[in-house]
Tab-separated table of C-alpha atoms and ligand atoms in Angstrom:
chain	number	residue	atom	x	y	z
A	1	UNK	CA	0.147	0.026	0.125
A	2	UNK	CA	0.904	3.724	-0.628
A	3	UNK	CA	1.681	5.815	2.251
A	4	UNK	CA	1.768	9.592	2.569
A	5	UNK	CA	1.839	12.072	5.449
A	6	UNK	CA	-0.151	15.343	5.908
A	7	UNK	CA	1.326	18.672	6.968
A	8	UNK	CA	-1.344	20.650	8.930
A	9	UNK	CA	-0.471	24.018	9.519
A	10	UNK	CA	-1.794	26.100	12.565
A	11	UNK	CA	-2.461	29.919	12.428
A	12	UNK	CA	-5.277	32.447	13.234
A	13	UNK	CA	-7.360	35.536	11.643
A	14	UNK	CA	-5.809	38.043	13.956
A	15	UNK	CA	-3.024	39.015	11.426
A	16	UNK	CA	-5.257	39.463	8.494
A	17	UNK	CA	-5.691	37.530	5.490
A	18	UNK	CA	-2.783	38.572	3.755
A	19	UNK	CA	-0.740	36.984	6.214
A	20	UNK	CA	-2.613	33.685	5.857
A	21	UNK	CA	-1.663	33.660	2.227
A	22	UNK	CA	1.885	34.037	2.696
A	23	UNK	CA	1.598	31.114	5.309
A	24	UNK	CA	-0.367	29.105	2.871
A	25	UNK	CA	2.154	29.517	0.212
A	26	UNK	CA	5.160	28.935	2.431
A	27	UNK	CA	3.632	25.719	3.886
A	28	UNK	CA	2.942	24.411	0.065
A	29	UNK	CA	6.529	25.211	-0.664
A	30	UNK	CA	7.933	23.577	2.523
A	31	UNK	CA	5.859	20.236	1.842
A	32	UNK	CA	6.710	20.258	-1.784
A	33	UNK	CA	10.373	20.526	-0.939
A	34	UNK	CA	10.751	17.912	1.977
A	35	UNK	CA	8.501	15.421	-0.243
A	36	UNK	CA	11.325	15.683	-2.447
A	37	UNK	CA	13.955	14.329	-0.007
A	38	UNK	CA	11.770	12.481	2.859
A	39	UNK	CA	11.156	8.672	2.352
A	40	UNK	CA	7.169	9.325	1.807
A	41	UNK	CA	5.220	12.505	0.581
A	42	UNK	CA	4.376	15.222	2.836
A	43	UNK	CA	0.920	16.798	1.563
A	44	UNK	CA	0.137	20.056	2.717
A	45	UNK	CA	-3.504	19.949	3.616
A	46	UNK	CA	-4.760	22.970	5.363
A	47	UNK	CA	-4.358	26.021	7.319
A	48	UNK	CA	-6.147	25.305	10.886
A	49	UNK	CA	-7.598	28.633	12.133
A	50	UNK	CA	-10.916	27.153	13.928
A	51	UNK	CA	-12.045	24.121	16.000
A	52	UNK	CA	-13.767	22.890	13.052
A	53	UNK	CA	-10.889	22.705	10.980
A	54	UNK	CA	-8.614	20.979	13.256
A	55	UNK	CA	-11.455	18.327	14.123
A	56	UNK	CA	-12.564	17.769	10.381
A	57	UNK	CA	-8.746	17.384	9.293
A	58	UNK	CA	-8.109	14.443	12.101
A	59	UNK	CA	-11.377	12.985	11.346
A	60	UNK	CA	-10.145	12.554	7.925
A	61	UNK	CA	-6.589	11.779	8.412
A	62	UNK	CA	-8.339	8.892	11.056
A	63	UNK	CA	-10.263	7.252	8.297
A	64	UNK	CA	-7.749	8.018	5.350
A	65	UNK	CA	-6.331	4.619	4.642
A	66	UNK	CA	-3.023	6.010	3.078
A	67	UNK	CA	-2.233	8.877	5.796
A	68	UNK	CA	0.276	7.293	8.106
A	69	UNK	CA	0.250	9.914	10.389
A	70	UNK	CA	0.338	13.863	10.518
A	71	UNK	CA	2.847	16.388	11.062
A	72	UNK	CA	1.750	19.997	12.657
A	73	UNK	CA	3.855	23.241	12.622
A	74	UNK	CA	2.559	26.837	13.832
A	75	UNK	CA	3.993	29.362	11.294
A	76	UNK	CA	2.117	31.833	13.830
A	77	UNK	CA	0.637	31.905	16.832
A	78	UNK	CA	-2.443	29.215	16.836
A	79	UNK	CA	-4.514	29.390	20.044
A	80	UNK	CA	-4.549	25.588	20.877
A	81	UNK	CA	-7.938	25.382	22.534
A	82	UNK	CA	-9.114	24.842	18.921
A	83	UNK	CA	-7.335	21.869	18.463
A	84	UNK	CA	-8.288	20.079	21.610
A	85	UNK	CA	-11.238	18.214	20.119
A	86	UNK	CA	-9.462	17.256	16.956
A	87	UNK	CA	-6.337	15.825	19.041
A	88	UNK	CA	-8.521	14.223	21.528
A	89	UNK	CA	-9.815	11.950	18.756
A	90	UNK	CA	-6.612	11.517	16.792
A	91	UNK	CA	-6.049	7.954	15.899
A	92	UNK	CA	-2.490	8.509	13.676
A	93	UNK	CA	0.888	9.073	14.866
A	94	UNK	CA	1.572	12.711	15.198
A	95	UNK	CA	4.774	14.760	14.759
A	96	UNK	CA	5.317	18.241	15.918
A	97	UNK	CA	7.737	19.871	13.671
A	98	UNK	CA	8.687	22.835	15.506
A	99	UNK	CA	10.743	24.866	12.770
A	100	UNK	CA	10.498	28.272	11.122
A	101	UNK	CA	10.193	29.260	7.525
A	102	UNK	CA	13.376	31.540	7.667
A	103	UNK	CA	16.616	30.341	8.811
A	104	UNK	CA	18.160	33.075	10.321
A	105	UNK	CA	16.951	36.684	11.852
A	106	UNK	CA	17.465	39.359	9.142
A	107	UNK	CA	19.295	41.665	10.986
A	108	UNK	CA	18.205	45.064	8.803
A	109	UNK	CA	14.802	43.819	7.620
A	110	UNK	CA	13.172	42.872	11.038
A	111	UNK	CA	10.314	45.079	12.476
A	112	UNK	CA	6.911	44.166	14.032
A	113	UNK	CA	5.438	42.931	10.768
A	114	UNK	CA	8.188	40.377	10.354
A	115	UNK	CA	7.853	39.295	13.839
A	116	UNK	CA	3.913	39.173	13.648
A	117	UNK	CA	4.415	36.596	10.843
A	118	UNK	CA	7.511	34.593	11.938
A	119	UNK	CA	6.574	33.786	15.374
A	120	UNK	CA	6.866	30.025	15.343
A	121	UNK	CA	8.922	30.158	18.548
A	122	UNK	CA	6.075	31.627	20.180
A	123	UNK	CA	2.915	29.572	18.363
A	124	UNK	CA	4.937	26.186	18.333
A	125	UNK	CA	4.837	26.766	22.410
A	126	UNK	CA	1.106	27.157	22.419
A	127	UNK	CA	0.973	24.051	20.268
A	128	UNK	CA	3.036	22.044	22.594
A	129	UNK	CA	1.172	22.958	25.649
A	130	UNK	CA	-1.828	21.472	24.554
A	131	UNK	CA	-0.494	18.395	23.557
A	132	UNK	CA	1.561	17.923	26.876
A	133	UNK	CA	-1.823	18.918	28.477
A	134	UNK	CA	-3.766	16.342	26.663
A	135	UNK	CA	-1.052	13.704	27.504
A	136	UNK	CA	-0.502	12.636	23.623
A	137	UNK	CA	1.994	10.553	22.386
A	138	UNK	CA	4.044	12.643	19.927
A	139	UNK	CA	7.394	13.058	18.415
A	140	UNK	CA	8.934	16.553	18.560
A	141	UNK	CA	11.414	17.461	16.115
A	142	UNK	CA	13.098	21.023	16.538
A	143	UNK	CA	15.225	22.861	14.065
A	144	UNK	CA	15.456	24.585	10.541
A	145	UNK	CA	13.388	22.431	7.814
A	146	UNK	CA	16.061	22.647	5.325
A	147	UNK	CA	18.441	21.186	7.748
A	148	UNK	CA	19.707	17.544	6.884
A	149	UNK	CA	19.812	16.409	10.336
A	150	UNK	CA	16.306	17.586	10.832
A	151	UNK	CA	15.092	16.023	7.352
A	152	UNK	CA	16.930	12.588	8.471
A	153	UNK	CA	14.816	12.679	11.690
A	154	UNK	CA	11.671	13.537	10.383
A	155	UNK	CA	12.227	10.668	7.698
A	156	UNK	CA	13.063	8.018	10.348
A	157	UNK	CA	9.815	9.137	12.151
A	158	UNK	CA	8.026	8.571	8.838
A	159	UNK	CA	9.179	4.907	8.548
A	160	UNK	CA	8.461	4.140	12.125
A	161	UNK	CA	4.860	5.636	11.389
A	162	UNK	CA	4.673	3.545	8.457
A	163	UNK	CA	5.889	0.632	10.480
A	164	UNK	CA	2.714	1.444	12.723
A	165	UNK	CA	0.345	1.314	9.671
A	166	UNK	CA	1.873	-1.990	8.655
A	167	UNK	CA	1.672	-3.357	12.047
A	168	UNK	CA	-1.936	-2.599	12.431
A	169	UNK	CA	-2.553	-4.969	9.312
A	170	UNK	CA	-0.114	-7.610	9.980
A	171	UNK	CA	-1.197	-10.992	9.631
A	172	UNK	CA	0.823	-13.904	10.793
A	173	UNK	CA	0.476	-17.643	9.343
A	174	UNK	CA	1.585	-20.211	11.285
A	175	UNK	CA	2.625	-23.678	10.498
A	176	UNK	CA	2.322	-25.890	13.910
A	177	UNK	CA	2.541	-24.373	17.272
A	178	UNK	CA	5.377	-23.255	19.438
A	179	UNK	CA	8.147	-25.421	20.142
A	180	UNK	CA	7.196	-27.401	23.164
A	181	UNK	CA	7.838	-25.868	26.625
A	182	UNK	CA	9.291	-22.880	25.441
A	183	UNK	CA	8.201	-19.927	27.542
A	184	UNK	CA	9.511	-16.655	25.887
A	185	UNK	CA	8.015	-17.505	22.676
A	186	UNK	CA	4.324	-17.663	24.111
A	187	UNK	CA	2.139	-14.653	24.501
A	188	UNK	CA	-1.259	-12.983	24.638
A	189	UNK	CA	-2.360	-13.226	20.859
A	190	UNK	CA	-5.567	-10.881	21.777
A	191	UNK	CA	-3.716	-8.752	23.778
A	192	UNK	CA	-1.065	-8.213	20.917
A	193	UNK	CA	-3.792	-7.914	18.583
A	194	UNK	CA	-5.506	-5.153	20.667
A	195	UNK	CA	-2.098	-3.244	20.955
A	196	UNK	CA	-0.457	-3.843	17.529
A	197	UNK	CA	-2.982	-4.985	15.463
A	198	UNK	CA	-1.247	-8.521	14.838
A	199	UNK	CA	-4.118	-11.306	13.417
A	200	UNK	CA	-2.054	-14.203	14.252
A	201	UNK	CA	-3.583	-17.529	13.481
A	202	UNK	CA	-2.769	-21.165	12.635
A	203	UNK	CA	-2.778	-23.448	9.467
A	204	UNK	CA	-1.940	-27.050	9.243
A	205	UNK	CA	1.198	-28.225	7.815
A	206	UNK	CA	-0.796	-30.825	5.897
A	207	UNK	CA	-2.484	-27.710	4.316
A	208	UNK	CA	1.178	-26.498	3.051
A	209	UNK	CA	1.970	-30.003	1.572
A	210	UNK	CA	-0.998	-30.115	-0.602
A	211	UNK	CA	-0.012	-26.915	-2.140
A	212	UNK	CA	3.444	-28.103	-2.355
A	213	UNK	CA	2.407	-31.176	-4.085
A	214	UNK	CA	0.809	-29.238	-6.852
A	215	UNK	CA	4.069	-27.055	-7.280
A	216	UNK	CA	5.070	-27.334	-10.907
A	217	UNK	CA	8.828	-28.060	-12.239
A	218	UNK	CA	8.539	-24.946	-14.424
A	219	UNK	CA	8.023	-22.960	-11.421
A	220	UNK	CA	10.695	-24.422	-9.449
A	221	UNK	CA	13.151	-23.921	-12.559
A	222	UNK	CA	12.173	-19.997	-12.546
A	223	UNK	CA	12.774	-19.925	-8.916
A	224	UNK	CA	16.248	-21.760	-9.049
A	225	UNK	CA	17.077	-19.193	-12.008
A	226	UNK	CA	16.637	-16.569	-9.394
A	227	UNK	CA	18.643	-18.311	-6.887
A	228	UNK	CA	21.628	-18.757	-8.978
A	229	UNK	CA	21.207	-14.967	-10.004
A	230	UNK	CA	21.565	-14.038	-6.429
A	231	UNK	CA	23.721	-16.546	-4.676
A	232	UNK	CA	26.906	-18.897	-5.420
A	233	UNK	CA	25.869	-22.366	-5.444
A	234	UNK	CA	28.328	-24.474	-3.728
A	235	UNK	CA	26.674	-27.787	-3.411
A	236	UNK	CA	26.279	-30.665	-5.876
A	237	UNK	CA	22.815	-31.368	-4.273
A	238	UNK	CA	20.735	-29.668	-6.566
A	239	UNK	CA	17.927	-31.903	-5.516
A	240	UNK	CA	17.729	-30.032	-2.225
A	241	UNK	CA	17.838	-26.553	-3.682
A	242	UNK	CA	14.676	-27.731	-5.971
A	243	UNK	CA	13.137	-28.991	-2.851
A	244	UNK	CA	13.575	-25.802	-0.720
A	245	UNK	CA	12.458	-23.775	-4.180
A	246	UNK	CA	9.289	-25.932	-4.227
A	247	UNK	CA	8.633	-25.340	-0.300
A	248	UNK	CA	9.057	-21.430	-0.821
A	249	UNK	CA	6.770	-21.167	-3.749
A	250	UNK	CA	4.129	-23.067	-1.596
A	251	UNK	CA	4.487	-20.895	1.561
A	252	UNK	CA	4.434	-17.903	-0.591
A	253	UNK	CA	1.485	-18.879	-2.210
A	254	UNK	CA	-0.164	-19.503	1.089
A	255	UNK	CA	0.755	-16.499	2.428
A	256	UNK	CA	-0.130	-14.160	-0.416
A	257	UNK	CA	-3.680	-15.812	-0.678
A	258	UNK	CA	-4.360	-14.778	2.936
A	259	UNK	CA	-2.753	-11.758	2.807
A	260	UNK	CA	0.152	-12.751	5.527
A	261	UNK	CA	3.174	-11.009	5.620
A	262	UNK	CA	4.876	-13.010	8.325
A	263	UNK	CA	4.978	-16.687	9.267
A	264	UNK	CA	6.581	-19.249	11.799
A	265	UNK	CA	7.254	-23.301	11.511
A	266	UNK	CA	8.901	-25.660	13.925
A	267	UNK	CA	11.206	-28.420	13.446
A	268	UNK	CA	9.020	-30.215	15.695
A	269	UNK	CA	5.881	-30.434	12.926
A	270	UNK	CA	7.380	-31.042	9.550
A	271	UNK	CA	4.653	-33.890	8.773
A	272	UNK	CA	4.629	-34.505	5.252
A	273	UNK	CA	8.001	-32.533	4.236
A	274	UNK	CA	11.273	-33.706	4.234
A	275	UNK	CA	13.484	-30.683	4.887
A	276	UNK	CA	13.190	-27.824	7.563
A	277	UNK	CA	12.631	-24.799	5.274
A	278	UNK	CA	16.012	-23.261	5.131
A	279	UNK	CA	17.047	-21.323	1.919
A	280	UNK	CA	13.013	-21.465	1.220
A	281	UNK	CA	12.669	-19.234	4.531
A	282	UNK	CA	16.039	-17.162	4.117
A	283	UNK	CA	14.764	-16.022	0.367
A	284	UNK	CA	11.344	-15.263	1.631
A	285	UNK	CA	12.695	-13.114	4.274
A	286	UNK	CA	14.887	-11.241	1.810
A	287	UNK	CA	11.858	-10.273	-0.069
A	288	UNK	CA	10.356	-8.684	2.895
A	289	UNK	CA	8.203	-11.652	4.963
A	290	UNK	CA	8.837	-11.586	8.779
A	291	UNK	CA	9.702	-15.334	9.951
A	292	UNK	CA	10.240	-16.899	13.468
A	293	UNK	CA	11.506	-20.127	14.198
A	294	UNK	CA	10.088	-22.374	16.560
A	295	UNK	CA	6.351	-20.986	16.281
A	296	UNK	CA	7.854	-17.631	17.469
A	297	UNK	CA	4.955	-15.562	15.956
A	298	UNK	CA	6.169	-12.231	18.135
A	299	UNK	CA	9.473	-12.160	16.499
A	300	UNK	CA	8.322	-12.953	12.910
A	301	UNK	CA	5.699	-10.123	12.964
A	302	UNK	CA	8.354	-7.458	14.630
A	303	UNK	CA	10.827	-8.458	11.515
A	304	UNK	CA	8.114	-7.977	9.026
A	305	UNK	CA	7.194	-4.468	10.710
A	306	UNK	CA	10.902	-3.442	11.040
A	307	UNK	CA	11.766	-4.533	7.494
A	308	UNK	CA	9.213	-2.168	6.349
A	309	UNK	CA	10.638	0.589	8.433
A	310	UNK	CA	14.296	0.137	6.936
A	311	UNK	CA	15.559	1.178	3.756
A	312	UNK	CA	13.107	1.360	0.756
A	313	UNK	CA	10.510	-0.448	2.624
A	314	UNK	CA	12.575	-3.729	2.998
A	315	UNK	CA	15.631	-3.421	5.062
A	316	UNK	CA	18.215	-5.058	6.740
A	317	UNK	CA	16.580	-6.307	9.634
A	318	UNK	CA	16.444	-10.358	10.403
A	319	UNK	CA	15.456	-12.894	12.658
A	320	UNK	CA	18.353	-13.744	14.667
A	321	UNK	CA	19.049	-15.643	17.655
A	322	UNK	CA	21.720	-15.401	20.368
A	323	UNK	CA	24.151	-18.856	20.290
A	324	UNK	CA	27.413	-18.368	21.998
A	325	UNK	CA	29.885	-16.025	23.334
A	326	UNK	CA	33.681	-15.400	22.976
A	327	UNK	CA	34.527	-14.051	26.232
A	328	UNK	CA	38.137	-12.042	25.919
A	329	UNK	CA	39.240	-10.277	28.895
A	330	UNK	CA	36.996	-7.552	30.393
A	331	UNK	CA	34.987	-7.539	26.968
A	332	UNK	CA	33.992	-10.076	23.935
A	333	UNK	CA	31.627	-11.177	21.382
A	334	UNK	CA	28.178	-12.565	20.968
A	335	UNK	CA	28.005	-15.107	17.910
A	336	UNK	CA	24.363	-14.834	16.372
A	337	UNK	CA	22.991	-17.389	13.658
A	338	UNK	CA	19.816	-19.855	13.616
A	339	UNK	CA	19.753	-23.458	12.535
A	340	UNK	CA	19.168	-22.266	9.111
A	341	UNK	CA	17.128	-19.268	8.586
A	342	UNK	CA	19.410	-15.998	8.560
A	343	UNK	CA	18.031	-13.611	6.073
A	344	UNK	CA	20.562	-12.603	3.357
A	345	UNK	CA	19.940	-9.080	3.854
A	346	UNK	CA	22.446	-9.142	6.702
A	347	UNK	CA	25.228	-10.465	4.563
A	348	UNK	CA	28.657	-8.753	3.818
A	349	UNK	CA	29.336	-10.436	0.584
A	350	UNK	CA	27.849	-12.563	-1.751
A	351	UNK	CA	26.078	-15.439	-0.002
A	352	UNK	CA	26.561	-18.903	-1.019
A	353	UNK	CA	24.242	-21.995	-1.063
A	354	UNK	CA	25.230	-24.988	0.879
A	355	UNK	CA	23.464	-28.278	2.002
A	356	UNK	CA	24.646	-29.763	5.334
A	357	UNK	CA	22.947	-32.379	7.507
A	358	UNK	CA	20.532	-31.087	9.895
A	359	UNK	CA	20.237	-33.357	13.311
A	360	UNK	CA	17.561	-31.406	14.800
A	361	UNK	CA	13.844	-32.064	13.808
A	362	UNK	CA	12.418	-34.464	11.277
A	363	UNK	CA	14.713	-33.518	8.106
A	364	UNK	CA	14.942	-36.830	5.954
A	365	UNK	CA	17.137	-34.999	3.564
A	366	UNK	CA	19.873	-32.417	4.000
A	367	UNK	CA	18.315	-29.085	3.711
A	368	UNK	CA	19.909	-26.515	1.703
A	369	UNK	CA	20.677	-23.156	3.178
A	370	UNK	CA	22.360	-19.677	2.343
A	371	UNK	CA	25.614	-19.135	4.357
A	372	UNK	CA	27.386	-15.981	4.833
A	373	UNK	CA	29.025	-13.453	7.316
A	374	UNK	CA	26.935	-10.643	8.392
A	375	UNK	CA	28.240	-7.090	7.599
A	376	UNK	CA	30.227	-4.597	10.071
A	377	UNK	CA	28.375	-1.744	11.560
A	378	UNK	CA	26.154	-0.337	14.301
A	379	UNK	CA	23.089	-2.226	14.798
A	380	UNK	CA	20.354	-3.187	17.335
A	381	UNK	CA	18.868	-6.353	18.514
A	382	UNK	CA	14.845	-6.155	19.436
A	383	UNK	CA	12.780	-8.331	21.489
A	384	UNK	CA	9.125	-8.292	22.351
A	385	UNK	CA	8.384	-10.132	25.419
A	386	UNK	CA	4.515	-10.770	27.198
A	387	UNK	CA	5.043	-9.647	30.697
A	388	UNK	CA	1.409	-10.636	31.461
A	389	UNK	CA	-0.862	-7.768	31.235
A	390	UNK	CA	1.573	-5.747	29.089
A	391	UNK	CA	4.037	-5.829	26.410
A	392	UNK	CA	7.806	-5.023	26.872
A	393	UNK	CA	10.055	-3.701	23.926
A	394	UNK	CA	13.740	-4.458	24.685
A	395	UNK	CA	16.226	-2.868	22.589
A	396	UNK	CA	20.186	-3.201	22.566
A	397	UNK	CA	22.531	-1.397	20.911
A	398	UNK	CA	25.154	-3.515	19.451
A	399	UNK	CA	28.481	-3.118	17.249
A	400	UNK	CA	28.333	-5.544	14.603
A	401	UNK	CA	32.012	-6.945	13.532
A	402	UNK	CA	33.480	-8.996	10.545
A	403	UNK	CA	33.565	-12.407	12.525
A	404	UNK	CA	36.942	-12.625	14.281
A	405	UNK	CA	37.208	-16.542	13.608
A	406	UNK	CA	36.593	-18.333	10.021
A	407	UNK	CA	34.732	-21.256	11.898
A	408	UNK	CA	34.969	-23.069	8.701
A	409	UNK	CA	32.917	-26.004	10.132
A	410	UNK	CA	29.981	-23.964	11.117
A	411	UNK	CA	27.449	-24.634	8.529
A	412	UNK	CA	24.881	-21.613	8.726
A	413	UNK	CA	25.016	-17.799	8.398
A	414	UNK	CA	26.740	-16.295	11.124
A	415	UNK	CA	26.738	-12.420	12.772
A	416	UNK	CA	29.309	-11.703	15.393
A	417	UNK	CA	28.698	-8.444	17.406
A	418	UNK	CA	29.997	-6.474	20.706
A	419	UNK	CA	26.846	-5.795	22.930
A	420	UNK	CA	26.725	-2.378	24.534
A	421	UNK	CA	27.743	-1.244	27.020
A	422	UNK	CA	30.033	-4.428	27.173
A	423	UNK	CA	29.492	-8.057	26.593
A	424	UNK	CA	28.902	-9.203	30.462
A	425	UNK	CA	27.093	-5.914	31.459
A	426	UNK	CA	25.059	-6.109	28.315
A	427	UNK	CA	24.117	-9.810	28.990
A	428	UNK	CA	23.249	-8.898	32.583
A	429	UNK	CA	20.996	-6.100	31.564
A	430	UNK	CA	19.312	-8.185	28.877
A	431	UNK	CA	18.779	-11.122	31.145
A	432	UNK	CA	17.339	-8.787	33.986
A	433	UNK	CA	14.750	-7.082	31.318
A	434	UNK	CA	13.744	-10.585	30.199
A	435	UNK	CA	15.067	-10.267	26.726
A	436	UNK	CA	14.459	-13.358	24.474
A	437	UNK	CA	16.874	-15.581	22.765
A	438	UNK	CA	15.189	-14.772	19.524
A	439	UNK	CA	15.636	-11.261	18.555
A	440	UNK	CA	15.213	-8.826	15.246
A	441	UNK	CA	18.474	-7.618	14.543
A	442	UNK	CA	18.450	-4.278	12.418
A	443	UNK	CA	21.152	-2.464	10.773
A	444	UNK	CA	18.841	0.538	9.334
A	445	UNK	CA	16.238	0.725	12.086
A	446	UNK	CA	17.642	2.870	14.952
A	447	UNK	CA	16.838	2.514	18.876
A	448	UNK	CA	15.362	6.076	18.577
A	449	UNK	CA	12.882	4.714	15.956
A	450	UNK	CA	11.920	1.399	18.256
A	451	UNK	CA	11.452	3.882	21.045
A	452	UNK	CA	8.737	5.952	19.021
A	453	UNK	CA	7.211	2.781	17.956
A	454	UNK	CA	6.535	1.774	21.521
A	455	UNK	CA	5.313	5.034	22.394
A	456	UNK	CA	2.793	5.374	19.314
A	457	UNK	CA	1.841	1.605	20.279
A	458	UNK	CA	1.319	2.328	24.231
A	459	UNK	CA	4.268	-0.386	25.122
A	460	UNK	CA	6.631	-0.306	27.414
A	461	UNK	CA	10.224	0.361	26.146
A	462	UNK	CA	13.576	-0.539	27.524
A	463	UNK	CA	16.778	0.582	26.034
A	464	UNK	CA	20.066	-0.931	26.858
A	465	UNK	CA	22.924	1.206	25.679
A	466	UNK	CA	26.270	2.743	26.382
A	467	UNK	CA	25.301	4.461	29.311
A	468	UNK	CA	23.138	1.557	31.159
A	469	UNK	CA	24.372	0.136	34.134
A	470	UNK	CA	22.598	-2.575	35.949
A	471	UNK	CA	21.500	-0.587	38.867
A	472	UNK	CA	20.211	2.160	36.645
A	473	UNK	CA	18.141	-0.512	34.876
A	474	UNK	CA	16.633	-2.468	37.549
A	475	UNK	CA	15.349	0.959	39.263
A	476	UNK	CA	14.014	1.640	36.129
A	477	UNK	CA	12.118	-1.605	35.351
A	478	UNK	CA	11.019	-1.456	39.094
A	479	UNK	CA	9.437	1.820	38.663
A	480	UNK	CA	7.927	1.076	35.149
A	481	UNK	CA	6.265	-2.175	36.686
A	482	UNK	CA	4.508	0.092	39.358
A	483	UNK	CA	3.505	2.629	36.274
A	484	UNK	CA	2.347	0.055	33.955
A	485	UNK	CA	0.101	-1.743	36.890
A	486	UNK	CA	-1.700	1.774	37.137
A	487	UNK	CA	-2.659	2.243	33.659
B	1	LIG	MN1	15.466	-20.623	17.592
């Protein structure tokens, strides 16, 4: 679906109609110039001068499918009681852009007329008060609208708001249930649908097998040609690659038929399939479908949402699992992977397809999988957990590195990183917060975006970064526990 944002500018009649004309012309110019550089269009909608105008534009935004949020700004003073009725019913993400048309104060030119026209510093405070008074979730971005940093932040906020829009329509297809006895992959699907919009439902593996059996050789040829274009083939076992292609085609057909953008499977329930989907799942993930192993529908949906929040609406976000540590002195590294399913959007170079034995699960054949090293750079890992009565979103800053060991016998894609603030404190904090072993690892979604997402969705947010200490985190969690119980 296409997405756009609405630019709504506050003003009033006090300064005369000439001023209103100037405000409108400038607002149009700003919206056009910003639209040219932002990831989504910013459409100038209206000058709000009355209670009715504010209320009408919010009503329209609420019911407009493509409108993913509103951006407001007050060129002049806009008495904000006129915004109360509208804001009280706003259901879309909201950003207050605290900016002004001119960048600098013109020394010679400035007089009282200039002051009356260019008083955003004044108007934006009145506008900010009413949102604070109404306890509205909002993003505030201050700075000149032509400033690169302001544009980047507004762009990231837009991507986050689009994530919200996608989240509210997210459908997850589950093949089989959660892995037996696992706690952290469980959760209240009704609460999650209420808060995040996710529709999580199950389909039988037998249904998938039926679709699988109907896949034609021509369809498989076409997908294998796509694999050859994207990856190096490092195996003679073409039968296994073709088997995975057949699985991918069947899964995709079922997902698309139901409008699902995310799915799960479990190695404990492959009845009628000879291989756990590996390559199949990895290639689907690279196309933007979310995935969670062992029935983990929370991580699957979160991944699909975060993919859309990334570059070009299909970024470098992927299902990940903390596997093992490399303790070196005071610090060290985490090694992340999965038994097969790591998204090639994380790859540093051209990935290759290999086939290996997989002991876990009911595999009759050696499943084909994509193998690669993850790229270097700052990233985050994200875990959504159900605390009973509320959802907690945990985000940790990490620094991904080129894996410091070749690990030639490890038959899966691997990512290595340094956790913030350090491996041991990072692990202690992660465990204290209850973070899962499954995460979404992302190179292009930031912690600030996840904080905004949590605020837009009204869920708890916990951030572990450079300045986090165990003591501070425990105190924060204790306070949040009380706050969330009161809500
Ligand atoms: Mn797992």
